[in-house]
Amino acid sequence: MPILIVEDNATNAMILKHLAKKVTDEEIVVESDAARALTLCHNTFFSMLIVDQILPGMTGLEVVRKIRMMERYDGVPIVMVTADQEPKLQDAAHEAGVTAFLTKPVEAVAFRNLLVSHLGLRSTPAAAG
């Protein structure tokens, strides 16, 4: 099943996609617009979502809350990625249904390990290095 990355910064999206491809052969879909990402979630089932907090039109927290209202996404891991290290945001993210929280700049090994863990994959040499 595909993975959705919701990130409006093209460079950050490219980095996240590149890191994810080192761990999984699943299709990686990138969407920069939060509203379009929600439409994609209605039309396609994603095995994991990686959501930036600062997006045009709505926050990542709003996106997560709306996704969690879709019953089929109850058990799907959602990773929030943001430069904001405020503990209140992390608390709010977890309350909204975020499974894991990563701060930018994203550390490659931590990101890959997170994907391996949440996607139920076995660690591969590419994921380890």
Coordinates of C-alpha atoms in Angstrom, one line a residue:
M1 CA 0.0 0.0 0.0
P2 CA 1.3 3.5 -0.8
I3 CA 2.6 6.0 1.8
L4 CA 1.5 9.6 1.7
I5 CA 3.9 12.5 2.5
V6 CA 2.1 15.8 3.1
E7 CA 4.8 18.4 2.8
D8 CA 4.7 21.8 1.1
N9 CA 8.5 22.4 0.9
A10 CA 9.7 20.6 -2.3
T11 CA 13.2 20.0 -0.9
N12 CA 11.9 18.5 2.4
A13 CA 9.4 16.3 0.5
M14 CA 12.2 15.1 -1.8
I15 CA 14.4 14.2 1.2
L16 CA 11.6 12.4 3.0
K17 CA 10.7 10.5 -0.2
H18 CA 14.3 9.5 -0.8
L19 CA 14.7 8.3 2.8
A20 CA 11.4 6.3 2.6
K21 CA 12.5 4.6 -0.6
K22 CA 15.5 3.2 1.1
V23 CA 13.2 1.3 3.5
T24 CA 10.2 0.3 1.4
D25 CA 9.3 -0.6 -2.2
E26 CA 5.8 0.9 -1.7
E27 CA 4.7 3.8 -3.8
I28 CA 5.4 7.1 -2.1
V29 CA 2.9 9.8 -2.9
V30 CA 3.8 13.4 -2.2
E31 CA 1.1 16.1 -1.8
S32 CA 1.9 19.7 -1.0
D33 CA -1.7 20.9 -0.4
A34 CA -3.5 19.8 2.8
A35 CA -7.0 19.8 1.3
R36 CA -5.8 17.7 -1.7
A37 CA -4.1 15.3 0.7
L38 CA -7.4 14.8 2.5
T39 CA -9.2 14.1 -0.8
L40 CA -6.4 11.6 -1.6
C41 CA -7.1 9.9 1.8
H42 CA -10.8 9.6 0.9
N43 CA -10.0 8.0 -2.4
T44 CA -6.9 5.9 -1.7
F45 CA -5.9 3.9 1.4
F46 CA -2.4 4.7 2.6
S47 CA -0.4 2.4 4.9
M48 CA 1.3 5.4 6.5
L49 CA 1.1 9.2 6.5
I50 CA 3.9 11.6 7.1
V51 CA 2.5 15.1 7.7
D52 CA 4.3 18.4 8.1
Q53 CA 2.9 20.7 10.7
I54 CA 3.1 24.0 8.7
L55 CA 1.0 23.7 5.6
P56 CA -0.9 26.2 3.5
G57 CA -4.6 26.4 4.4
M58 CA -4.5 24.3 7.5
T59 CA -2.1 22.9 10.1
G60 CA -0.8 19.4 10.2
L61 CA -2.7 18.9 13.4
E62 CA -6.0 19.8 11.6
V63 CA -5.1 17.4 8.8
V64 CA -4.4 14.6 11.4
R65 CA -7.7 15.3 13.2
K66 CA -9.6 15.1 9.9
I67 CA -7.8 11.9 8.9
R68 CA -8.5 10.3 12.2
M69 CA -12.2 10.9 11.7
M70 CA -12.0 8.4 8.8
E71 CA -12.7 5.0 10.3
R72 CA -10.3 3.2 8.0
Y73 CA -7.4 5.2 9.2
D74 CA -7.9 4.2 12.9
G75 CA -4.8 2.0 13.0
V76 CA -2.7 3.7 10.3
P77 CA 0.5 5.3 11.7
I78 CA 0.8 9.0 11.2
V79 CA 4.2 10.7 11.7
M80 CA 4.3 14.4 12.2
V81 CA 7.4 16.2 11.0
T82 CA 8.1 19.8 12.0
A83 CA 10.8 22.2 13.1
D84 CA 8.7 23.2 16.1
Q85 CA 10.1 21.5 19.2
E86 CA 7.5 23.0 21.5
P87 CA 6.3 20.3 24.0
K88 CA 2.7 21.6 23.8
L89 CA 2.7 20.9 20.1
Q90 CA 3.9 17.3 20.7
D91 CA 1.2 16.8 23.3
A92 CA -1.5 18.2 21.0
A93 CA -0.2 16.1 18.1
H94 CA -0.4 12.9 20.2
E95 CA -3.9 13.9 21.4
A96 CA -4.9 14.4 17.7
G97 CA -3.8 10.9 16.8
V98 CA -0.1 11.3 15.8
T99 CA 1.7 8.1 16.2
A100 CA 5.3 9.5 16.2
F101 CA 6.8 12.9 16.1
L102 CA 10.1 13.9 14.4
T103 CA 11.7 17.3 14.4
K104 CA 13.5 18.9 11.4
P105 CA 16.0 18.5 10.2
V106 CA 15.0 14.9 10.1
E107 CA 17.8 12.6 11.1
A108 CA 18.0 9.9 8.4
V109 CA 18.6 6.8 10.5
A110 CA 15.9 7.8 13.0
F111 CA 13.4 8.4 10.2
R112 CA 14.2 5.0 8.5
N113 CA 14.0 3.2 11.8
L114 CA 10.7 4.8 12.5
L115 CA 9.3 3.6 9.1
V116 CA 10.7 0.1 9.6
S117 CA 9.1 0.0 13.1
H118 CA 5.7 1.3 12.1
L119 CA 5.4 -0.4 8.8
G120 CA 6.3 -3.8 10.3
L121 CA 9.2 -4.2 8.0
R122 CA 12.4 -6.1 8.7
S123 CA 15.4 -3.9 8.9
T124 CA 17.5 -4.1 5.8
P125 CA 21.2 -3.0 5.3
A126 CA 19.8 0.1 3.5
A127 CA 17.6 0.8 6.5
A128 CA 20.5 0.4 8.9
G129 CA 23.0 2.7 7.2

